Amino acid sequence: MDLETKAMQQLPNLGVMVLAAFKIYPELLESRSKGSSETLISPRTLVEAMSLPPRGVAAGIDHLHANRLVHVRQHPTLNTASDAVNEYDVRGPLAGHGEPTN
């Protein structure tokens, strides 16, 4: 069983929060560059891509962070007044390599 499947199965069932996490996590995995664990994406982009309300995206990200699947920080130079850009360090196999990150 791969790392992300095992980690997602161990998440406690908290209803909508877990559903949001299940929708967001694969999107973050896919948005990474090949061989990298990091991706830059705005919360607004996740809201639009996932068809979730902003609170749902925030709850899903919080849930992934609390379970150590994602580390989040605001990007220091790409943020604007109208749209924040977060840098996500996504835990899971590296795209195309199948090697887990620590």
mmCIF file of C-alpha atoms in Angstrom:
data_model
loop_
_atom_site.group_PDB
_atom_site.id
_atom_site.type_symbol
_atom_site.label_atom_id
_atom_site.label_comp_id
_atom_site.label_asym_id
_atom_site.label_seq_id
_atom_site.Cartn_x
_atom_site.Cartn_y
_atom_site.Cartn_z
ATOM 1 C CA MET A 1 0.000 0.000 0.000
ATOM 2 C CA ASP A 2 1.425 3.406 -0.925
ATOM 3 C CA LEU A 3 2.094 6.154 1.590
ATOM 4 C CA GLU A 4 -0.754 8.519 0.695
ATOM 5 C CA THR A 5 -3.381 5.748 0.647
ATOM 6 C CA LYS A 6 -2.266 4.533 4.055
ATOM 7 C CA ALA A 7 -2.239 8.078 5.452
ATOM 8 C CA MET A 8 -5.685 8.900 4.041
ATOM 9 C CA GLN A 9 -7.145 5.679 5.497
ATOM 10 C CA GLN A 10 -5.893 6.680 8.938
ATOM 11 C CA LEU A 11 -7.659 10.063 8.912
ATOM 12 C CA PRO A 12 -10.449 10.270 11.466
ATOM 13 C CA ASN A 13 -13.917 10.592 9.964
ATOM 14 C CA LEU A 14 -14.994 14.173 10.564
ATOM 15 C CA GLY A 15 -17.544 14.407 7.755
ATOM 16 C CA VAL A 16 -17.244 17.352 5.383
ATOM 17 C CA MET A 17 -13.689 18.132 6.472
ATOM 18 C CA VAL A 18 -12.484 14.665 5.412
ATOM 19 C CA LEU A 19 -14.425 14.833 2.150
ATOM 20 C CA ALA A 20 -12.719 18.128 1.347
ATOM 21 C CA ALA A 21 -9.322 16.643 2.264
ATOM 22 C CA PHE A 22 -9.985 13.649 -0.028
ATOM 23 C CA LYS A 23 -10.749 16.032 -2.898
ATOM 24 C CA ILE A 24 -7.847 18.432 -2.289
ATOM 25 C CA TYR A 25 -4.990 15.997 -1.617
ATOM 26 C CA PRO A 26 -4.917 14.378 -5.102
ATOM 27 C CA GLU A 27 -5.118 17.844 -6.675
ATOM 28 C CA LEU A 28 -2.067 18.952 -4.692
ATOM 29 C CA LEU A 29 -0.213 15.756 -5.616
ATOM 30 C CA GLU A 30 -0.950 16.313 -9.306
ATOM 31 C CA SER A 31 0.006 20.003 -9.246
ATOM 32 C CA ARG A 32 3.591 19.304 -8.156
ATOM 33 C CA SER A 33 6.431 19.447 -10.656
ATOM 34 C CA LYS A 34 7.979 16.090 -11.461
ATOM 35 C CA GLY A 35 10.385 15.083 -8.714
ATOM 36 C CA SER A 36 9.341 17.884 -6.353
ATOM 37 C CA SER A 37 7.322 17.765 -3.160
ATOM 38 C CA GLU A 38 6.320 21.439 -3.392
ATOM 39 C CA THR A 39 3.615 23.233 -5.315
ATOM 40 C CA LEU A 40 2.394 26.816 -5.460
ATOM 41 C CA ILE A 41 -1.358 27.295 -5.650
ATOM 42 C CA SER A 42 -3.819 29.865 -4.393
ATOM 43 C CA PRO A 43 -6.775 29.002 -2.176
ATOM 44 C CA ARG A 44 -9.021 30.600 -4.818
ATOM 45 C CA THR A 45 -7.703 28.156 -7.426
ATOM 46 C CA LEU A 46 -8.471 25.230 -5.105
ATOM 47 C CA VAL A 47 -11.979 26.581 -4.474
ATOM 48 C CA GLU A 48 -12.622 26.784 -8.211
ATOM 49 C CA ALA A 49 -11.006 23.427 -9.058
ATOM 50 C CA MET A 50 -12.696 21.498 -6.230
ATOM 51 C CA SER A 51 -16.132 23.165 -6.400
ATOM 52 C CA LEU A 52 -15.963 23.633 -2.637
ATOM 53 C CA PRO A 53 -16.759 26.735 -0.603
ATOM 54 C CA PRO A 54 -13.723 28.646 0.746
ATOM 55 C CA ARG A 55 -14.418 27.334 4.261
ATOM 56 C CA GLY A 56 -14.460 23.770 2.925
ATOM 57 C CA VAL A 57 -11.065 24.225 1.283
ATOM 58 C CA ALA A 58 -9.661 25.771 4.462
ATOM 59 C CA ALA A 59 -11.048 22.901 6.570
ATOM 60 C CA GLY A 60 -9.654 20.281 4.172
ATOM 61 C CA ILE A 61 -6.193 21.892 4.157
ATOM 62 C CA ASP A 62 -6.284 22.179 7.957
ATOM 63 C CA HIS A 63 -7.163 18.482 8.174
ATOM 64 C CA LEU A 64 -4.330 17.485 5.830
ATOM 65 C CA HIS A 65 -1.920 19.675 7.789
ATOM 66 C CA ALA A 66 -3.013 18.277 11.155
ATOM 67 C CA ASN A 67 -2.359 14.767 9.839
ATOM 68 C CA ARG A 68 1.063 15.701 8.440
ATOM 69 C CA LEU A 69 0.191 15.148 4.802
ATOM 70 C CA VAL A 70 0.737 18.790 3.831
ATOM 71 C CA HIS A 71 2.864 21.616 5.187
ATOM 72 C CA VAL A 72 1.614 25.084 4.267
ATOM 73 C CA ARG A 73 3.236 28.503 4.182
ATOM 74 C CA GLN A 74 2.368 31.708 2.366
ATOM 75 C CA HIS A 75 4.696 32.456 -0.509
ATOM 76 C CA PRO A 76 6.729 35.532 0.447
ATOM 77 C CA THR A 77 6.669 37.307 -2.941
ATOM 78 C CA LEU A 78 3.687 36.034 -4.962
ATOM 79 C CA ASN A 79 0.946 37.196 -2.566
ATOM 80 C CA THR A 80 -1.213 40.104 -3.668
ATOM 81 C CA ALA A 81 -3.980 42.005 -1.920
ATOM 82 C CA SER A 82 -6.589 40.194 -4.015
ATOM 83 C CA ASP A 83 -5.172 36.667 -4.006
ATOM 84 C CA ALA A 84 -2.846 34.870 -1.613
ATOM 85 C CA VAL A 85 -0.548 32.180 -2.962
ATOM 86 C CA ASN A 86 0.383 29.335 -0.654
ATOM 87 C CA GLU A 87 3.351 27.050 -0.958
ATOM 88 C CA TYR A 88 2.409 23.469 -0.123
ATOM 89 C CA ASP A 89 4.985 20.812 0.744
ATOM 90 C CA VAL A 90 2.973 17.702 -0.079
ATOM 91 C CA ARG A 91 3.860 14.412 1.578
ATOM 92 C CA GLY A 92 3.489 11.468 -0.754
ATOM 93 C CA PRO A 93 5.337 9.759 -3.582
ATOM 94 C CA LEU A 94 7.243 12.075 -5.881
ATOM 95 C CA ALA A 95 5.472 12.460 -9.213
ATOM 96 C CA GLY A 96 6.684 9.782 -11.585
ATOM 97 C CA HIS A 97 9.142 8.290 -9.125
ATOM 98 C CA GLY A 98 7.026 6.487 -6.552
ATOM 99 C CA GLU A 99 9.491 7.431 -3.811
ATOM 100 C CA PRO A 100 7.937 8.719 -0.582
ATOM 101 C CA THR A 101 9.017 12.048 0.841
ATOM 102 C CA ASN A 102 9.814 12.380 4.528
#
